[in-house]
Amino acid sequence: MLDRRKDCIAMLLAGGQGSRLLVLTYKTAKPAVPFGGKYRIIDFPLSNCVNSGIDTVGILTQYQPLELNNYIGNGQPWGLNRNFGGVHILPPYAQSGKMEWYKGTANAIYQNIPFVERYNPKHVLILSGDHIYKMDYSKMLKYHIENDAECTIAVRDVPIEEASRFGIMNTNPDNSIYQFEEKPANPKSTHASMGVYIFKWDVLRKYLIEDEADETSDNDFGKNVIPALLRDGRRLFAYSFNDYWKDVGTIHSLWEANMELLDGTFNIRDKVFKTYARNYAKPSSYIAKSSDIKNSFVAEGCSVKGKIEHSVISTGCTIEENVEIYNSVIMPDAVIKKGAVIKYAIISEGAVISENTKVGDDPVYYEESEWGISVVGKDKQIAKNSVVKPGEVI
């Protein structure tokens, strides 16, 4: 008889509004925000699953899901189009005639208990859809099983002076967790939670049901479920991960992560641990003889006639004559017209920067409180001869 049980499936939380990304997420779910010229943020956890041998992924969507749903499709670009398993889009369920949005991260998994049980897994991997990193989850799963852990939480060491910004796991010498502190004023350790969890499914199911029955709960893993496991003396272990990881939940962190691709801090084009994406067919880019490109990435389907330094130019962009772009991210299908100057900025998908417009500026001319990354939102058109100030969001 065919064994219809999965050892481990993944549940990817992709329903957040991403309000700190401002105009970049007004019309787009945060995991669908473009990154690195030819990717979307969600490509990274999905690719991690594929590279880790996890072939069943539930993607829990909620806010502005249309673009994300279209992008994922049947999962073919990630090798997740399968008869048993594969990728599944999981919106909130309609219950008793009314739609109930996911109330928190734990409630989102609770609402999808029937989906998980379809595969009868031994273990469930919980992921966030807004982090840039490459991680072999199979190594974490092996560690989880070897320790007979009921919950394993991925952590990374952060400087002690920054630890109060994170959820901190306090551990014993064997890496078992004895305490979880959310943004502690006086942190006892530097083990910051990455929001990557592996649970024994039978244990997680029990705690999800109990959490849902508690009317005072926030239905959140960090606030409720993990503290309940610790309170009951369950076996929780910390799994250390010390490679590149970036929470791209703010404008500055998203810009910084793109710049780190150019600096070599993060190798996105690893031929062994590949990053997969839905790349629509584009012709080769046209790079005019008049162009001047230094330490930049230009994706397919672009027309470039201007000057570009230390910037990411995404698929399908048009960069006209006498344009200057420095330390910026130009997202797919944006048009930068003649004479425009762009510095330290993010220009979103389909935006049009008209002739002789200035967007952003170099930080050396400003006090720290007066400067920031300039942002032009999706499909916005900036009029000729306009000035978008540093830190201004259009």
PDB file of N, CA and C in Angstrom, residues 222-291:
ATOM      1  N   GLY A 222       4.803  33.645  19.024  1.00  0.00           N
ATOM      2  CA  GLY A 222       5.759  34.228  19.953  1.00  0.00           C
ATOM      3  C   GLY A 222       5.142  34.630  21.287  1.00  0.00           C
ATOM      4  N   LYS A 223       3.925  35.159  21.235  1.00  0.00           N
ATOM      5  CA  LYS A 223       3.281  35.659  22.454  1.00  0.00           C
ATOM      6  C   LYS A 223       2.565  34.573  23.247  1.00  0.00           C
ATOM      7  N   ASN A 224       2.090  33.550  22.555  1.00  0.00           N
ATOM      8  CA  ASN A 224       1.197  32.597  23.223  1.00  0.00           C
ATOM      9  C   ASN A 224       1.635  31.143  23.143  1.00  0.00           C
ATOM     10  N   VAL A 225       1.853  30.628  21.944  1.00  0.00           N
ATOM     11  CA  VAL A 225       2.099  29.195  21.791  1.00  0.00           C
ATOM     12  C   VAL A 225       3.435  28.777  22.387  1.00  0.00           C
ATOM     13  N   ILE A 226       4.507  29.480  22.046  1.00  0.00           N
ATOM     14  CA  ILE A 226       5.828  29.104  22.573  1.00  0.00           C
ATOM     15  C   ILE A 226       5.891  29.275  24.094  1.00  0.00           C
ATOM     16  N   PRO A 227       5.380  30.395  24.658  1.00  0.00           N
ATOM     17  CA  PRO A 227       5.350  30.476  26.130  1.00  0.00           C
ATOM     18  C   PRO A 227       4.550  29.337  26.776  1.00  0.00           C
ATOM     19  N   ALA A 228       3.474  28.895  26.119  1.00  0.00           N
ATOM     20  CA  ALA A 228       2.693  27.788  26.681  1.00  0.00           C
ATOM     21  C   ALA A 228       3.498  26.492  26.682  1.00  0.00           C
ATOM     22  N   LEU A 229       4.245  26.239  25.622  1.00  0.00           N
ATOM     23  CA  LEU A 229       5.107  25.058  25.573  1.00  0.00           C
ATOM     24  C   LEU A 229       6.153  25.095  26.687  1.00  0.00           C
ATOM     25  N   LEU A 230       6.761  26.251  26.882  1.00  0.00           N
ATOM     26  CA  LEU A 230       7.775  26.399  27.929  1.00  0.00           C
ATOM     27  C   LEU A 230       7.153  26.224  29.314  1.00  0.00           C
ATOM     28  N   ARG A 231       5.991  26.788  29.490  1.00  0.00           N
ATOM     29  CA  ARG A 231       5.292  26.680  30.780  1.00  0.00           C
ATOM     30  C   ARG A 231       5.027  25.226  31.147  1.00  0.00           C
ATOM     31  N   ASP A 232       4.749  24.421  30.122  1.00  0.00           N
ATOM     32  CA  ASP A 232       4.423  23.015  30.366  1.00  0.00           C
ATOM     33  C   ASP A 232       5.649  22.106  30.352  1.00  0.00           C
ATOM     34  N   GLY A 233       6.835  22.694  30.275  1.00  0.00           N
ATOM     35  CA  GLY A 233       8.051  21.894  30.341  1.00  0.00           C
ATOM     36  C   GLY A 233       8.323  21.060  29.104  1.00  0.00           C
ATOM     37  N   ARG A 234       7.819  21.482  27.949  1.00  0.00           N
ATOM     38  CA  ARG A 234       8.055  20.763  26.698  1.00  0.00           C
ATOM     39  C   ARG A 234       9.511  20.904  26.248  1.00  0.00           C
ATOM     40  N   ARG A 235       9.933  20.025  25.343  1.00  0.00           N
ATOM     41  CA  ARG A 235      11.320  20.018  24.871  1.00  0.00           C
ATOM     42  C   ARG A 235      11.481  21.011  23.709  1.00  0.00           C
ATOM     43  N   LEU A 236      12.040  22.169  24.005  1.00  0.00           N
ATOM     44  CA  LEU A 236      12.311  23.194  22.996  1.00  0.00           C
ATOM     45  C   LEU A 236      13.814  23.368  22.852  1.00  0.00           C
ATOM     46  N   PHE A 237      14.286  23.432  21.615  1.00  0.00           N
ATOM     47  CA  PHE A 237      15.709  23.594  21.347  1.00  0.00           C
ATOM     48  C   PHE A 237      15.942  24.739  20.371  1.00  0.00           C
ATOM     49  N   ALA A 238      17.089  25.392  20.540  1.00  0.00           N
ATOM     50  CA  ALA A 238      17.508  26.459  19.630  1.00  0.00           C
ATOM     51  C   ALA A 238      18.479  25.890  18.600  1.00  0.00           C
ATOM     52  N   TYR A 239      18.245  26.220  17.347  1.00  0.00           N
ATOM     53  CA  TYR A 239      19.115  25.793  16.246  1.00  0.00           C
ATOM     54  C   TYR A 239      19.828  27.018  15.706  1.00  0.00           C
ATOM     55  N   SER A 240      21.147  27.050  15.810  1.00  0.00           N
ATOM     56  CA  SER A 240      21.920  28.234  15.420  1.00  0.00           C
ATOM     57  C   SER A 240      22.124  28.293  13.913  1.00  0.00           C
ATOM     58  N   PHE A 241      21.864  29.462  13.352  1.00  0.00           N
ATOM     59  CA  PHE A 241      22.078  29.731  11.932  1.00  0.00           C
ATOM     60  C   PHE A 241      22.861  31.029  11.840  1.00  0.00           C
ATOM     61  N   ASN A 242      24.046  30.975  11.224  1.00  0.00           N
ATOM     62  CA  ASN A 242      24.921  32.144  11.245  1.00  0.00           C
ATOM     63  C   ASN A 242      25.271  32.683   9.865  1.00  0.00           C
ATOM     64  N   ASP A 243      24.573  32.214   8.828  1.00  0.00           N
ATOM     65  CA  ASP A 243      24.784  32.783   7.503  1.00  0.00           C
ATOM     66  C   ASP A 243      23.900  34.013   7.318  1.00  0.00           C
ATOM     67  N   TYR A 244      23.908  34.530   6.091  1.00  0.00           N
ATOM     68  CA  TYR A 244      23.167  35.765   5.804  1.00  0.00           C
ATOM     69  C   TYR A 244      21.665  35.572   6.039  1.00  0.00           C
ATOM     70  N   TRP A 245      21.058  36.544   6.724  1.00  0.00           N
ATOM     71  CA  TRP A 245      19.607  36.573   6.967  1.00  0.00           C
ATOM     72  C   TRP A 245      19.197  38.023   7.125  1.00  0.00           C
ATOM     73  N   LYS A 246      18.128  38.397   6.463  1.00  0.00           N
ATOM     74  CA  LYS A 246      17.700  39.796   6.519  1.00  0.00           C
ATOM     75  C   LYS A 246      16.182  39.869   6.596  1.00  0.00           C
ATOM     76  N   ASP A 247      15.692  40.560   7.599  1.00  0.00           N
ATOM     77  CA  ASP A 247      14.274  40.884   7.678  1.00  0.00           C
ATOM     78  C   ASP A 247      14.071  42.152   6.856  1.00  0.00           C
ATOM     79  N   VAL A 248      13.362  42.024   5.730  1.00  0.00           N
ATOM     80  CA  VAL A 248      13.194  43.170   4.826  1.00  0.00           C
ATOM     81  C   VAL A 248      11.825  43.813   5.026  1.00  0.00           C
ATOM     82  N   GLY A 249      11.481  44.033   6.276  1.00  0.00           N
ATOM     83  CA  GLY A 249      10.176  44.590   6.605  1.00  0.00           C
ATOM     84  C   GLY A 249      10.111  46.093   6.616  1.00  0.00           C
ATOM     85  N   THR A 250      11.236  46.779   6.379  1.00  0.00           N
ATOM     86  CA  THR A 250      11.230  48.243   6.322  1.00  0.00           C
ATOM     87  C   THR A 250      11.850  48.703   5.009  1.00  0.00           C
ATOM     88  N   ILE A 251      11.572  49.957   4.665  1.00  0.00           N
ATOM     89  CA  ILE A 251      12.132  50.522   3.435  1.00  0.00           C
ATOM     90  C   ILE A 251      13.658  50.451   3.459  1.00  0.00           C
ATOM     91  N   HIS A 252      14.267  50.848   4.571  1.00  0.00           N
ATOM     92  CA  HIS A 252      15.729  50.894   4.624  1.00  0.00           C
ATOM     93  C   HIS A 252      16.332  49.490   4.558  1.00  0.00           C
ATOM     94  N   SER A 253      15.715  48.520   5.245  1.00  0.00           N
ATOM     95  CA  SER A 253      16.283  47.165   5.224  1.00  0.00           C
ATOM     96  C   SER A 253      16.131  46.526   3.844  1.00  0.00           C
ATOM     97  N   LEU A 254      15.036  46.817   3.136  1.00  0.00           N
ATOM     98  CA  LEU A 254      14.851  46.303   1.784  1.00  0.00           C
ATOM     99  C   LEU A 254      15.887  46.906   0.838  1.00  0.00           C
ATOM    100  N   TRP A 255      16.094  48.207   0.950  1.00  0.00           N
ATOM    101  CA  TRP A 255      17.116  48.880   0.135  1.00  0.00           C
ATOM    102  C   TRP A 255      18.500  48.318   0.468  1.00  0.00           C
ATOM    103  N   GLU A 256      18.791  48.169   1.756  1.00  0.00           N
ATOM    104  CA  GLU A 256      20.099  47.697   2.197  1.00  0.00           C
ATOM    105  C   GLU A 256      20.375  46.285   1.691  1.00  0.00           C
ATOM    106  N   ALA A 257      19.363  45.410   1.728  1.00  0.00           N
ATOM    107  CA  ALA A 257      19.542  44.040   1.247  1.00  0.00           C
ATOM    108  C   ALA A 257      19.870  44.017  -0.241  1.00  0.00           C
ATOM    109  N   ASN A 258      19.239  44.883  -1.016  1.00  0.00           N
ATOM    110  CA  ASN A 258      19.566  44.985  -2.439  1.00  0.00           C
ATOM    111  C   ASN A 258      21.005  45.451  -2.638  1.00  0.00           C
ATOM    112  N   MET A 259      21.429  46.414  -1.844  1.00  0.00           N
ATOM    113  CA  MET A 259      22.803  46.903  -1.963  1.00  0.00           C
ATOM    114  C   MET A 259      23.811  45.819  -1.576  1.00  0.00           C
ATOM    115  N   GLU A 260      23.449  44.970  -0.633  1.00  0.00           N
ATOM    116  CA  GLU A 260      24.348  43.898  -0.189  1.00  0.00           C
ATOM    117  C   GLU A 260      24.534  42.818  -1.253  1.00  0.00           C
ATOM    118  N   LEU A 261      23.607  42.727  -2.190  1.00  0.00           N
ATOM    119  CA  LEU A 261      23.828  41.852  -3.343  1.00  0.00           C
ATOM    120  C   LEU A 261      25.009  42.349  -4.169  1.00  0.00           C
ATOM    121  N   LEU A 262      25.060  43.655  -4.342  1.00  0.00           N
ATOM    122  CA  LEU A 262      26.125  44.255  -5.155  1.00  0.00           C
ATOM    123  C   LEU A 262      27.469  44.186  -4.451  1.00  0.00           C
ATOM    124  N   ASP A 263      27.456  44.267  -3.126  1.00  0.00           N
ATOM    125  CA  ASP A 263      28.699  44.239  -2.351  1.00  0.00           C
ATOM    126  C   ASP A 263      29.242  42.832  -2.153  1.00  0.00           C
ATOM    127  N   GLY A 264      28.446  41.816  -2.516  1.00  0.00           N
ATOM    128  CA  GLY A 264      28.874  40.436  -2.325  1.00  0.00           C
ATOM    129  C   GLY A 264      28.606  39.891  -0.938  1.00  0.00           C
ATOM    130  N   THR A 265      27.909  40.666  -0.102  1.00  0.00           N
ATOM    131  CA  THR A 265      27.575  40.189   1.241  1.00  0.00           C
ATOM    132  C   THR A 265      26.648  38.984   1.169  1.00  0.00           C
ATOM    133  N   PHE A 266      25.763  38.977   0.169  1.00  0.00           N
ATOM    134  CA  PHE A 266      24.829  37.875  -0.038  1.00  0.00           C
ATOM    135  C   PHE A 266      24.963  37.393  -1.482  1.00  0.00           C
ATOM    136  N   ASN A 267      25.271  36.103  -1.642  1.00  0.00           N
ATOM    137  CA  ASN A 267      25.453  35.526  -2.978  1.00  0.00           C
ATOM    138  C   ASN A 267      24.137  34.925  -3.459  1.00  0.00           C
ATOM    139  N   ILE A 268      23.435  35.680  -4.270  1.00  0.00           N
ATOM    140  CA  ILE A 268      22.124  35.234  -4.733  1.00  0.00           C
ATOM    141  C   ILE A 268      22.234  34.213  -5.863  1.00  0.00           C
ATOM    142  N   ARG A 269      23.379  34.173  -6.532  1.00  0.00           N
ATOM    143  CA  ARG A 269      23.523  33.322  -7.707  1.00  0.00           C
ATOM    144  C   ARG A 269      24.383  32.093  -7.418  1.00  0.00           C
ATOM    145  N   ASP A 270      24.177  31.494  -6.268  1.00  0.00           N
ATOM    146  CA  ASP A 270      24.831  30.244  -5.898  1.00  0.00           C
ATOM    147  C   ASP A 270      24.314  29.141  -6.828  1.00  0.00           C
ATOM    148  N   LYS A 271      25.212  28.462  -7.537  1.00  0.00           N
ATOM    149  CA  LYS A 271      24.802  27.456  -8.522  1.00  0.00           C
ATOM    150  C   LYS A 271      24.383  26.139  -7.870  1.00  0.00           C
ATOM    151  N   VAL A 272      24.773  25.919  -6.623  1.00  0.00           N
ATOM    152  CA  VAL A 272      24.402  24.687  -5.927  1.00  0.00           C
ATOM    153  C   VAL A 272      23.075  24.872  -5.199  1.00  0.00           C
ATOM    154  N   PHE A 273      22.999  25.900  -4.370  1.00  0.00           N
ATOM    155  CA  PHE A 273      21.788  26.214  -3.615  1.00  0.00           C
ATOM    156  C   PHE A 273      21.054  27.319  -4.366  1.00  0.00           C
ATOM    157  N   LYS A 274      20.326  26.937  -5.401  1.00  0.00           N
ATOM    158  CA  LYS A 274      19.775  27.911  -6.341  1.00  0.00           C
ATOM    159  C   LYS A 274      18.572  28.661  -5.764  1.00  0.00           C
ATOM    160  N   THR A 275      18.401  29.886  -6.253  1.00  0.00           N
ATOM    161  CA  THR A 275      17.194  30.650  -5.964  1.00  0.00           C
ATOM    162  C   THR A 275      16.313  30.605  -7.210  1.00  0.00           C
ATOM    163  N   TYR A 276      15.137  30.005  -7.065  1.00  0.00           N
ATOM    164  CA  TYR A 276      14.215  29.854  -8.184  1.00  0.00           C
ATOM    165  C   TYR A 276      13.199  30.997  -8.176  1.00  0.00           C
ATOM    166  N   ALA A 277      12.690  31.330  -9.350  1.00  0.00           N
ATOM    167  CA  ALA A 277      11.709  32.410  -9.461  1.00  0.00           C
ATOM    168  C   ALA A 277      10.873  32.199 -10.715  1.00  0.00           C
ATOM    169  N   ARG A 278       9.714  32.846 -10.759  1.00  0.00           N
ATOM    170  CA  ARG A 278       8.919  32.846 -11.985  1.00  0.00           C
ATOM    171  C   ARG A 278       9.410  34.000 -12.847  1.00  0.00           C
ATOM    172  N   ASN A 279      10.305  33.688 -13.764  1.00  0.00           N
ATOM    173  CA  ASN A 279      10.856  34.711 -14.641  1.00  0.00           C
ATOM    174  C   ASN A 279      10.163  34.651 -15.999  1.00  0.00           C
ATOM    175  N   TYR A 280       9.345  35.659 -16.249  1.00  0.00           N
ATOM    176  CA  TYR A 280       8.657  35.726 -17.530  1.00  0.00           C
ATOM    177  C   TYR A 280       9.672  36.021 -18.627  1.00  0.00           C
ATOM    178  N   ALA A 281       9.459  35.426 -19.799  1.00  0.00           N
ATOM    179  CA  ALA A 281      10.432  35.550 -20.893  1.00  0.00           C
ATOM    180  C   ALA A 281      10.643  37.011 -21.271  1.00  0.00           C
ATOM    181  N   LYS A 282      11.886  37.424 -21.265  1.00  0.00           N
ATOM    182  CA  LYS A 282      12.265  38.787 -21.655  1.00  0.00           C
ATOM    183  C   LYS A 282      13.427  38.712 -22.631  1.00  0.00           C
ATOM    184  N   PRO A 283      13.501  39.646 -23.573  1.00  0.00           N
ATOM    185  CA  PRO A 283      14.669  39.667 -24.462  1.00  0.00           C
ATOM    186  C   PRO A 283      15.901  40.139 -23.703  1.00  0.00           C
ATOM    187  N   SER A 284      17.053  39.961 -24.302  1.00  0.00           N
ATOM    188  CA  SER A 284      18.279  40.490 -23.700  1.00  0.00           C
ATOM    189  C   SER A 284      18.173  42.003 -23.581  1.00  0.00           C
ATOM    190  N   SER A 285      18.835  42.561 -22.591  1.00  0.00           N
ATOM    191  CA  SER A 285      18.801  44.018 -22.418  1.00  0.00           C
ATOM    192  C   SER A 285      19.618  44.716 -23.493  1.00  0.00           C
ATOM    193  N   TYR A 286      19.164  45.909 -23.858  1.00  0.00           N
ATOM    194  CA  TYR A 286      19.900  46.761 -24.786  1.00  0.00           C
ATOM    195  C   TYR A 286      20.720  47.751 -23.964  1.00  0.00           C
ATOM    196  N   ILE A 287      22.023  47.666 -24.100  1.00  0.00           N
ATOM    197  CA  ILE A 287      22.929  48.578 -23.393  1.00  0.00           C
ATOM    198  C   ILE A 287      23.601  49.465 -24.440  1.00  0.00           C
ATOM    199  N   ALA A 288      23.226  50.727 -24.480  1.00  0.00           N
ATOM    200  CA  ALA A 288      23.748  51.647 -25.495  1.00  0.00           C
ATOM    201  C   ALA A 288      25.219  51.970 -25.249  1.00  0.00           C
ATOM    202  N   LYS A 289      25.923  52.317 -26.296  1.00  0.00           N
ATOM    203  CA  LYS A 289      27.327  52.718 -26.172  1.00  0.00           C
ATOM    204  C   LYS A 289      27.471  53.949 -25.286  1.00  0.00           C
ATOM    205  N   SER A 290      26.454  54.758 -25.243  1.00  0.00           N
ATOM    206  CA  SER A 290      26.499  55.983 -24.427  1.00  0.00           C
ATOM    207  C   SER A 290      26.333  55.701 -22.937  1.00  0.00           C
ATOM    208  N   SER A 291      25.950  54.479 -22.584  1.00  0.00           N
ATOM    209  CA  SER A 291      25.708  54.159 -21.175  1.00  0.00           C
ATOM    210  C   SER A 291      27.022  54.004 -20.408  1.00  0.00           C
TER     211      SER A 291
END
